[in-house]
Amino acid sequence: MGTIRAIILAAGESKRMGFPKMLLDFNGKSMLEKVIENVKSSDVNQIVVVLGAEKDKLLKLVNKMSVSYCYNEHYKKGMLSSVRCGVETTPGDCDAVLVFQGDQPFISPKVTNMVIGAYRSTGKGLVMPVCNKKRGHPLLISKMYLEKIALLDDHEGLRSLAYLYSDDVLEVETDDLSILRDFDTYEEYKKEINQIL
């Protein structure tokens, strides 16, 4: 079985949050640490974290977690630029990448393993979890599509891959809402943290 590499996107400016959301506390760990911890507990073989805004603060966490990182100097252009940055660091022997958002700390290793398992059993090139008929993260992309990411329209984003190559898409059903849940505002964070404390 080939290598599966996780690309964790942590380069955003957190404009709606007002401060670096990757540093928000979740039971004694930052949001980014929680995401990395969950990915490490899955069947993923390699991890690269894409940094941009607040690089120096987040780099301390990344180094503490002993994972690789890359710096996206174009992070202000949006999420797709960070995906491209992560893809550019992917070694040639990698079989597929899984794209995670750094503000989704509740995606469990179980969901990640479901996506990887579905990919390995079907050979589909684009695999993603679905909950309540909505597509979520992580998105698995086979190596055959990595070069095509550079050609995508910046406004359409990564999801346009699934539309361009719809015949090669596999949706993995789950009842886990965490695949859809992220944090854009402090109110969203406070609401969530009050539920888990």
Coordinates of N, CA and C in Angstrom, one line a residue:
M1 N 0.8 -1.2 0.0 CA 0.0 0.0 0.0 C 0.9 1.2 0.0
G2 N 0.5 2.2 -0.8 CA 1.3 3.4 -1.0 C 1.1 4.4 0.2
T3 N 2.0 5.4 0.2 CA 2.0 6.4 1.3 C 0.9 7.3 1.2
I4 N 0.2 7.6 2.3 CA -0.8 8.6 2.4 C -0.3 9.8 3.1
R5 N -0.4 11.0 2.5 CA 0.2 12.2 3.2 C -1.0 13.2 3.5
A6 N -0.9 13.7 4.7 CA -1.9 14.7 5.1 C -1.4 16.1 4.9
I7 N -2.2 16.9 4.3 CA -1.9 18.4 4.2 C -2.9 19.1 5.1
I8 N -2.3 19.7 6.1 CA -3.2 20.4 7.1 C -3.0 21.9 6.8
L9 N -4.1 22.6 6.5 CA -4.1 24.0 6.1 C -4.3 24.9 7.3
A10 N -3.2 25.6 7.6 CA -3.2 26.5 8.8 C -2.6 27.9 8.5
A11 N -2.8 28.3 7.3 CA -2.2 29.6 6.8 C -3.1 30.8 6.8
G12 N -4.4 30.6 7.1 CA -5.3 31.7 7.0 C -5.1 32.8 8.0
E13 N -5.8 33.9 7.7 CA -5.6 35.1 8.5 C -6.6 35.2 9.6
S14 N -7.6 34.4 9.7 CA -8.6 34.4 10.8 C -9.3 35.8 10.9
K15 N -9.6 36.3 9.7 CA -10.2 37.7 9.7 C -11.5 37.8 10.5
R16 N -12.3 36.8 10.3 CA -13.6 36.9 11.0 C -13.5 36.6 12.5
M17 N -12.5 35.8 12.9 CA -12.3 35.5 14.3 C -11.6 36.7 15.0
G18 N -10.8 37.5 14.3 CA -10.2 38.6 14.9 C -8.8 38.4 15.6
F19 N -8.4 37.1 15.7 CA -7.1 36.7 16.2 C -6.9 35.3 15.7
P20 N -5.6 34.8 15.9 CA -5.3 33.5 15.3 C -6.1 32.3 15.9
K21 N -7.1 31.8 15.1 CA -8.0 30.8 15.6 C -7.2 29.4 15.8
M22 N -6.1 29.2 15.2 CA -5.4 28.0 15.4 C -4.8 27.9 16.8
L23 N -4.8 29.0 17.5 CA -4.3 29.0 18.9 C -5.4 28.9 19.9
L24 N -6.6 28.8 19.5 CA -7.7 28.7 20.5 C -7.6 27.4 21.3
D25 N -8.0 27.5 22.5 CA -7.8 26.4 23.4 C -8.9 25.3 23.3
F26 N -8.6 24.1 23.2 CA -9.5 22.9 23.3 C -9.0 21.9 24.3
N27 N -9.6 22.0 25.5 CA -9.2 21.1 26.6 C -7.7 21.1 26.8
G28 N -7.0 22.3 26.9 CA -5.6 22.4 27.2 C -4.7 22.3 26.0
K29 N -5.3 22.1 24.8 CA -4.5 22.0 23.6 C -5.0 23.1 22.6
S30 N -4.1 23.6 21.8 CA -4.6 24.5 20.8 C -5.4 23.8 19.7
M31 N -6.2 24.5 18.9 CA -6.9 23.9 17.9 C -6.0 23.2 16.9
L32 N -4.9 23.8 16.5 CA -4.0 23.2 15.6 C -3.4 21.9 16.1
E33 N -3.0 21.9 17.4 CA -2.5 20.7 18.0 C -3.5 19.6 18.0
K34 N -4.7 19.9 18.3 CA -5.8 18.9 18.3 C -6.0 18.3 16.9
V35 N -6.0 19.1 15.9 CA -6.1 18.6 14.5 C -4.9 17.7 14.2
I36 N -3.7 18.1 14.5 CA -2.5 17.3 14.2 C -2.6 16.0 15.0
E37 N -3.0 16.0 16.2 CA -3.1 14.8 17.1 C -4.1 13.8 16.5
N38 N -5.2 14.3 16.0 CA -6.2 13.4 15.4 C -5.7 12.8 14.1
V39 N -5.0 13.6 13.3 CA -4.4 13.0 12.1 C -3.3 12.0 12.4
K40 N -2.5 12.3 13.4 CA -1.4 11.4 13.8 C -2.0 10.0 14.2
S41 N -3.2 10.0 14.8 CA -3.8 8.8 15.3 C -4.5 8.0 14.2
S42 N -4.5 8.5 13.0 CA -5.1 7.8 11.9 C -4.1 7.0 11.1
D43 N -4.5 6.4 10.0 CA -3.6 5.6 9.1 C -2.8 6.5 8.2
V44 N -2.8 7.8 8.4 CA -1.9 8.6 7.5 C -0.5 8.4 7.9
N45 N 0.4 8.4 6.8 CA 1.8 8.1 7.0 C 2.7 9.3 7.2
Q46 N 2.3 10.4 6.6 CA 3.1 11.6 6.6 C 2.2 12.8 6.8
I47 N 2.7 13.9 7.5 CA 1.9 15.1 7.7 C 2.8 16.3 7.3
V48 N 2.2 17.2 6.6 CA 2.8 18.5 6.4 C 1.7 19.6 6.7
V49 N 2.1 20.6 7.5 CA 1.3 21.7 7.9 C 1.6 22.9 7.1
V50 N 0.6 23.5 6.4 CA 0.9 24.7 5.6 C 0.7 25.9 6.5
L51 N 1.8 26.7 6.6 CA 1.7 27.9 7.4 C 1.7 29.2 6.6
G52 N 1.2 30.3 7.1 CA 1.2 31.5 6.4 C 1.1 32.7 7.4
A53 N -0.1 33.2 7.7 CA -0.3 34.2 8.7 C 0.1 33.6 10.1
E54 N 0.7 34.4 10.9 CA 1.1 34.0 12.3 C 2.1 32.8 12.2
K55 N 2.9 32.8 11.2 CA 3.9 31.7 11.1 C 4.7 31.4 12.3
D56 N 5.3 32.4 12.9 CA 6.2 32.2 14.0 C 5.5 31.5 15.2
K57 N 4.3 32.0 15.5 CA 3.6 31.5 16.7 C 3.2 30.0 16.4
L58 N 2.7 29.7 15.2 CA 2.3 28.4 14.9 C 3.4 27.4 14.7
L59 N 4.6 27.9 14.3 CA 5.7 27.1 14.1 C 6.2 26.4 15.4
K60 N 6.0 27.1 16.5 CA 6.4 26.5 17.8 C 5.5 25.3 18.1
L61 N 4.3 25.3 17.8 CA 3.4 24.2 18.0 C 3.7 23.1 17.0
V62 N 4.0 23.4 15.8 CA 4.3 22.4 14.7 C 5.6 21.6 15.1
N63 N 6.6 22.4 15.5 CA 7.8 21.7 15.9 C 7.7 20.8 17.1
K64 N 6.8 21.3 18.1 CA 6.5 20.5 19.3 C 5.9 19.2 18.9
M65 N 5.1 19.2 17.8 CA 4.3 18.0 17.4 C 5.1 17.1 16.5
S66 N 6.3 17.5 16.1 CA 7.3 16.8 15.3 C 6.7 16.4 13.9
V67 N 6.1 17.4 13.3 CA 5.6 17.2 11.9 C 6.3 18.2 11.0
S68 N 6.2 17.9 9.7 CA 6.8 18.8 8.7 C 5.9 20.0 8.5
Y69 N 6.5 21.1 7.9 CA 5.7 22.2 7.5 C 6.2 22.8 6.2
C70 N 5.4 23.7 5.6 CA 5.9 24.5 4.5 C 5.2 25.9 4.7
Y71 N 5.8 26.9 4.1 CA 5.3 28.2 4.2 C 4.7 28.7 2.9
N72 N 3.5 29.1 3.0 CA 2.8 29.6 1.8 C 2.9 31.1 1.8
E73 N 3.8 31.7 1.0 CA 4.0 33.1 0.9 C 2.9 33.8 0.2
H74 N 2.0 33.0 -0.4 CA 0.8 33.6 -1.1 C -0.5 33.4 -0.3
Y75 N -0.4 33.2 1.0 CA -1.5 32.8 1.8 C -2.7 33.7 1.7
K76 N -2.4 35.0 1.4 CA -3.5 36.0 1.3 C -4.4 35.7 0.0
K77 N -4.0 34.9 -0.9 CA -4.7 34.5 -2.1 C -5.8 33.5 -1.8
G78 N -5.8 32.9 -0.6 CA -6.9 32.0 -0.2 C -6.4 30.5 -0.1
M79 N -7.4 29.7 0.2 CA -7.1 28.3 0.6 C -6.4 27.5 -0.5
L80 N -6.8 27.7 -1.7 CA -6.3 26.9 -2.8 C -4.7 27.2 -2.9
S81 N -4.3 28.4 -2.6 CA -2.9 28.6 -2.7 C -2.1 27.8 -1.6
S82 N -2.8 27.6 -0.5 CA -2.2 26.7 0.5 C -2.1 25.2 0.2
V83 N -3.2 24.8 -0.5 CA -3.2 23.4 -1.0 C -2.1 23.2 -2.0
R84 N -1.9 24.2 -2.9 CA -0.8 24.1 -3.8 C 0.5 24.0 -3.2
C85 N 0.7 24.8 -2.1 CA 2.0 24.8 -1.4 C 2.2 23.4 -0.8
G86 N 1.2 22.9 -0.2 CA 1.3 21.5 0.4 C 1.6 20.5 -0.6
V87 N 1.0 20.6 -1.8 CA 1.1 19.6 -2.8 C 2.6 19.6 -3.4
E88 N 3.1 20.9 -3.5 CA 4.5 21.0 -4.0 C 5.5 20.3 -3.2
T89 N 5.2 20.1 -1.9 CA 6.2 19.4 -1.0 C 6.0 17.9 -1.0
T90 N 5.0 17.4 -1.7 CA 4.7 16.0 -1.7 C 5.7 15.1 -2.5
P91 N 6.3 14.1 -1.8 CA 7.3 13.3 -2.5 C 6.6 12.5 -3.6
G92 N 7.4 12.1 -4.6 CA 6.9 11.3 -5.7 C 6.4 10.0 -5.4
D93 N 6.8 9.4 -4.3 CA 6.3 8.0 -4.0 C 5.0 8.0 -3.2
C94 N 4.4 9.2 -3.1 CA 3.2 9.4 -2.3 C 2.0 8.9 -3.2
D95 N 1.1 8.1 -2.6 CA 0.0 7.5 -3.4 C -1.2 8.5 -3.5
A96 N -1.4 9.2 -2.4 CA -2.5 10.1 -2.3 C -2.3 11.1 -1.2
V97 N -3.0 12.3 -1.3 CA -3.0 13.2 -0.2 C -4.4 13.4 0.4
L98 N -4.4 13.7 1.7 CA -5.7 14.1 2.3 C -5.6 15.5 2.8
V99 N -6.6 16.3 2.4 CA -6.5 17.7 2.7 C -7.5 18.0 4.0
F100 N -6.8 18.5 5.0 CA -7.6 18.8 6.2 C -7.5 20.3 6.4
Q101 N -8.6 20.9 7.0 CA -8.6 22.3 7.4 C -8.2 22.4 8.9
G102 N -7.3 23.3 9.1 CA -6.8 23.5 10.5 C -7.8 23.9 11.5
D103 N -9.0 24.3 11.1 CA -10.0 24.7 12.1 C -11.1 23.7 12.2
Q104 N -10.8 22.4 12.0 CA -11.8 21.3 12.2 C -11.2 20.3 13.2
P105 N -11.2 20.6 14.5 CA -10.5 19.8 15.5 C -11.2 18.6 15.9
F106 N -12.5 18.4 15.4 CA -13.2 17.2 15.9 C -13.3 16.1 14.8
I107 N -12.6 16.2 13.7 CA -12.7 15.1 12.8 C -11.9 14.0 13.3
S108 N -12.5 12.9 13.6 CA -11.9 11.7 14.3 C -11.0 10.9 13.4
P109 N -10.0 10.2 13.9 CA -9.2 9.2 13.2 C -10.1 8.2 12.5
K110 N -11.3 7.9 13.1 CA -12.2 6.9 12.5 C -12.7 7.3 11.1
V111 N -13.1 8.6 11.0 CA -13.6 9.1 9.8 C -12.4 9.2 8.7
T112 N -11.3 9.6 9.2 CA -10.1 9.6 8.2 C -9.8 8.2 7.7
N113 N -9.8 7.3 8.6 CA -9.5 5.9 8.2 C -10.6 5.3 7.2
M114 N -11.9 5.8 7.4 CA -12.9 5.4 6.5 C -12.7 5.8 5.1
V115 N -12.2 7.1 5.0 CA -11.9 7.7 3.7 C -10.7 6.9 3.1
I116 N -9.7 6.7 3.8 CA -8.5 6.0 3.3 C -8.9 4.6 2.9
G117 N -9.7 3.9 3.7 CA -10.1 2.5 3.4 C -10.9 2.4 2.2
A118 N -11.8 3.4 2.0 CA -12.7 3.5 0.8 C -11.8 3.7 -0.5
Y119 N -10.8 4.5 -0.3 CA -9.9 4.7 -1.5 C -9.1 3.5 -1.8
R120 N -8.6 2.8 -0.8 CA -7.8 1.6 -1.1 C -8.6 0.4 -1.6
S121 N -9.9 0.4 -1.2 CA -10.7 -0.7 -1.7 C -11.4 -0.5 -3.0
T122 N -11.5 0.8 -3.4 CA -12.2 1.1 -4.7 C -11.2 1.6 -5.8
G123 N -10.2 2.3 -5.4 CA -9.3 2.9 -6.3 C -9.8 4.2 -6.9
K124 N -10.9 4.7 -6.4 CA -11.4 6.0 -6.8 C -10.4 7.1 -6.5
G125 N -10.3 8.1 -7.4 CA -9.3 9.1 -7.3 C -9.6 10.3 -6.4
L126 N -10.9 10.5 -6.1 CA -11.3 11.6 -5.3 C -12.4 11.0 -4.3
V127 N -12.0 11.0 -3.0 CA -12.8 10.4 -2.0 C -13.1 11.4 -0.9
M128 N -14.3 11.5 -0.5 CA -14.7 12.5 0.6 C -15.8 12.0 1.5
P129 N -15.8 12.4 2.7 CA -16.9 12.0 3.6 C -18.2 12.9 3.3
V130 N -19.3 12.3 3.5 CA -20.6 13.0 3.3 C -21.5 12.8 4.6
C131 N -22.1 13.9 5.0 CA -23.0 13.8 6.2 C -24.2 14.7 5.8
N132 N -25.4 14.1 6.0 CA -26.7 14.8 5.6 C -26.6 15.3 4.2
K133 N -26.0 14.5 3.3 CA -25.9 14.9 1.9 C -25.0 16.1 1.6
K134 N -24.2 16.4 2.6 CA -23.2 17.5 2.4 C -21.8 17.0 2.4
R135 N -21.0 17.4 1.5 CA -19.6 16.9 1.4 C -18.8 17.7 2.4
G136 N -17.9 17.0 3.1 CA -17.0 17.6 4.1 C -15.5 17.2 3.9
H137 N -14.8 17.4 4.9 CA -13.4 17.1 4.9 C -13.1 15.9 5.8
P138 N -12.0 15.2 5.6 CA -10.9 15.5 4.7 C -11.2 15.0 3.3
L139 N -10.7 15.7 2.3 CA -10.8 15.3 0.9 C -9.5 14.5 0.5
L140 N -9.7 13.3 0.0 CA -8.6 12.5 -0.5 C -8.4 12.7 -2.0
I141 N -7.2 13.0 -2.4 CA -6.9 13.2 -3.8 C -5.8 12.2 -4.2
S142 N -6.1 11.4 -5.2 CA -5.0 10.5 -5.7 C -3.9 11.2 -6.4
K143 N -2.8 10.7 -6.4 CA -1.6 11.3 -7.0 C -1.8 11.7 -8.5
M144 N -2.7 11.0 -9.2 CA -3.0 11.3 -10.6 C -3.6 12.7 -10.8
Y145 N -4.2 13.3 -9.7 CA -4.8 14.6 -9.9 C -3.9 15.7 -9.3
L146 N -2.8 15.4 -8.6 CA -2.1 16.5 -8.0 C -1.6 17.6 -8.9
E147 N -1.1 17.2 -10.1 CA -0.6 18.2 -11.0 C -1.8 19.1 -11.5
K148 N -3.0 18.6 -11.5 CA -4.1 19.3 -12.0 C -4.6 20.5 -11.0
I149 N -4.1 20.4 -9.8 CA -4.5 21.4 -8.8 C -3.9 22.7 -9.2
A150 N -2.7 22.7 -9.8 CA -2.1 24.0 -10.2 C -2.9 24.7 -11.3
L151 N -3.8 23.9 -12.0 CA -4.5 24.5 -13.1 C -5.9 25.0 -12.7
L152 N -6.3 24.7 -11.5 CA -7.7 25.1 -11.1 C -7.9 26.6 -10.9
D153 N -9.1 27.0 -11.2 CA -9.4 28.4 -11.0 C -9.4 28.8 -9.5
D154 N -8.7 29.9 -9.2 CA -8.6 30.3 -7.8 C -10.0 30.5 -7.1
H155 N -10.9 31.0 -7.9 CA -12.3 31.3 -7.3 C -13.1 30.1 -7.2
E156 N -12.9 29.1 -8.0 CA -13.6 27.8 -7.9 C -13.1 27.0 -6.7
G157 N -11.8 27.0 -6.5 CA -11.2 26.3 -5.4 C -11.0 24.8 -5.7
L158 N -10.7 24.1 -4.6 CA -10.3 22.7 -4.7 C -11.5 21.8 -5.1
R159 N -12.7 22.2 -4.6 CA -13.9 21.4 -4.8 C -14.2 21.2 -6.3
S160 N -13.7 22.1 -7.1 CA -14.0 22.0 -8.6 C -13.4 20.7 -9.2
L161 N -12.4 20.2 -8.5 CA -11.9 18.9 -9.0 C -13.0 17.8 -9.0
A162 N -13.8 17.8 -8.0 CA -14.9 16.8 -8.0 C -15.9 17.0 -9.1
Y163 N -16.1 18.3 -9.5 CA -17.0 18.5 -10.6 C -16.4 18.2 -12.0
L164 N -15.1 18.5 -12.1 CA -14.4 18.2 -13.4 C -14.2 16.7 -13.6
Y165 N -14.0 16.0 -12.5 CA -13.8 14.5 -12.7 C -14.8 13.7 -11.8
S166 N -16.1 14.1 -12.0 CA -17.2 13.5 -11.2 C -17.3 12.0 -11.3
D167 N -16.8 11.4 -12.5 CA -16.9 10.0 -12.6 C -15.9 9.2 -11.7
D168 N -15.0 10.0 -11.1 CA -14.0 9.3 -10.3 C -14.1 9.7 -8.8
V169 N -15.3 10.2 -8.5 CA -15.6 10.7 -7.1 C -16.3 9.6 -6.3
L170 N -15.9 9.4 -5.1 CA -16.6 8.4 -4.2 C -16.9 9.2 -2.9
E171 N -18.2 9.2 -2.6 CA -18.7 9.8 -1.3 C -18.9 8.7 -0.3
V172 N -18.3 8.9 0.9 CA -18.3 8.0 2.0 C -19.3 8.5 3.0
E173 N -20.4 7.8 3.2 CA -21.5 8.2 4.1 C -21.0 8.1 5.6
T174 N -21.3 9.1 6.4 CA -21.1 9.1 7.8 C -22.1 9.9 8.5
D175 N -22.4 9.7 9.8 CA -23.3 10.5 10.5 C -22.5 11.5 11.4
D176 N -21.2 11.6 11.2 CA -20.4 12.4 12.0 C -20.4 13.9 11.4
L177 N -21.0 14.8 12.2 CA -21.2 16.2 11.7 C -19.8 16.9 11.8
S178 N -18.8 16.4 12.4 CA -17.5 17.1 12.6 C -16.9 17.3 11.2
I179 N -17.3 16.5 10.2 CA -16.7 16.7 8.9 C -17.1 18.1 8.2
L180 N -18.2 18.6 8.8 CA -18.8 19.9 8.2 C -18.5 21.1 9.2
R181 N -18.0 20.8 10.4 CA -18.0 21.8 11.4 C -16.6 22.5 11.4
D182 N -16.6 23.8 11.2 CA -15.4 24.6 11.4 C -15.7 25.8 12.2
F183 N -14.7 26.7 12.5 CA -14.8 27.8 13.3 C -14.4 29.1 12.6
D184 N -15.3 30.0 12.4 CA -15.0 31.2 11.7 C -15.1 32.4 12.7
T185 N -15.9 32.3 13.7 CA -16.1 33.4 14.6 C -15.9 33.0 16.1
Y186 N -15.6 33.9 16.9 CA -15.4 33.6 18.3 C -16.7 33.1 19.0
E187 N -17.8 33.5 18.5 CA -19.1 33.1 19.0 C -19.3 31.6 18.7
E188 N -18.9 31.2 17.5 CA -19.0 29.7 17.2 C -18.1 28.9 18.1
Y189 N -16.9 29.4 18.4 CA -16.0 28.7 19.3 C -16.6 28.6 20.7
K190 N -17.1 29.7 21.2 CA -17.6 29.7 22.6 C -18.8 28.8 22.7
K191 N -19.6 28.8 21.7 CA -20.8 27.8 21.7 C -20.3 26.4 21.8
E192 N -19.3 26.1 21.0 CA -18.8 24.7 20.9 C -18.1 24.3 22.2
I193 N -17.3 25.2 22.7 CA -16.5 24.9 23.9 C -17.4 24.7 25.1
N194 N -18.5 25.4 25.1 CA -19.4 25.3 26.3 C -20.1 23.9 26.2
Q195 N -20.2 23.4 25.0 CA -20.9 22.0 24.9 C -20.0 20.9 25.3
I196 N -18.7 21.1 25.2 CA -17.8 20.0 25.5 C -17.1 20.1 26.9
L197 N -17.3 21.2 27.5 CA -16.7 21.4 28.9 C -17.7 20.8 29.9

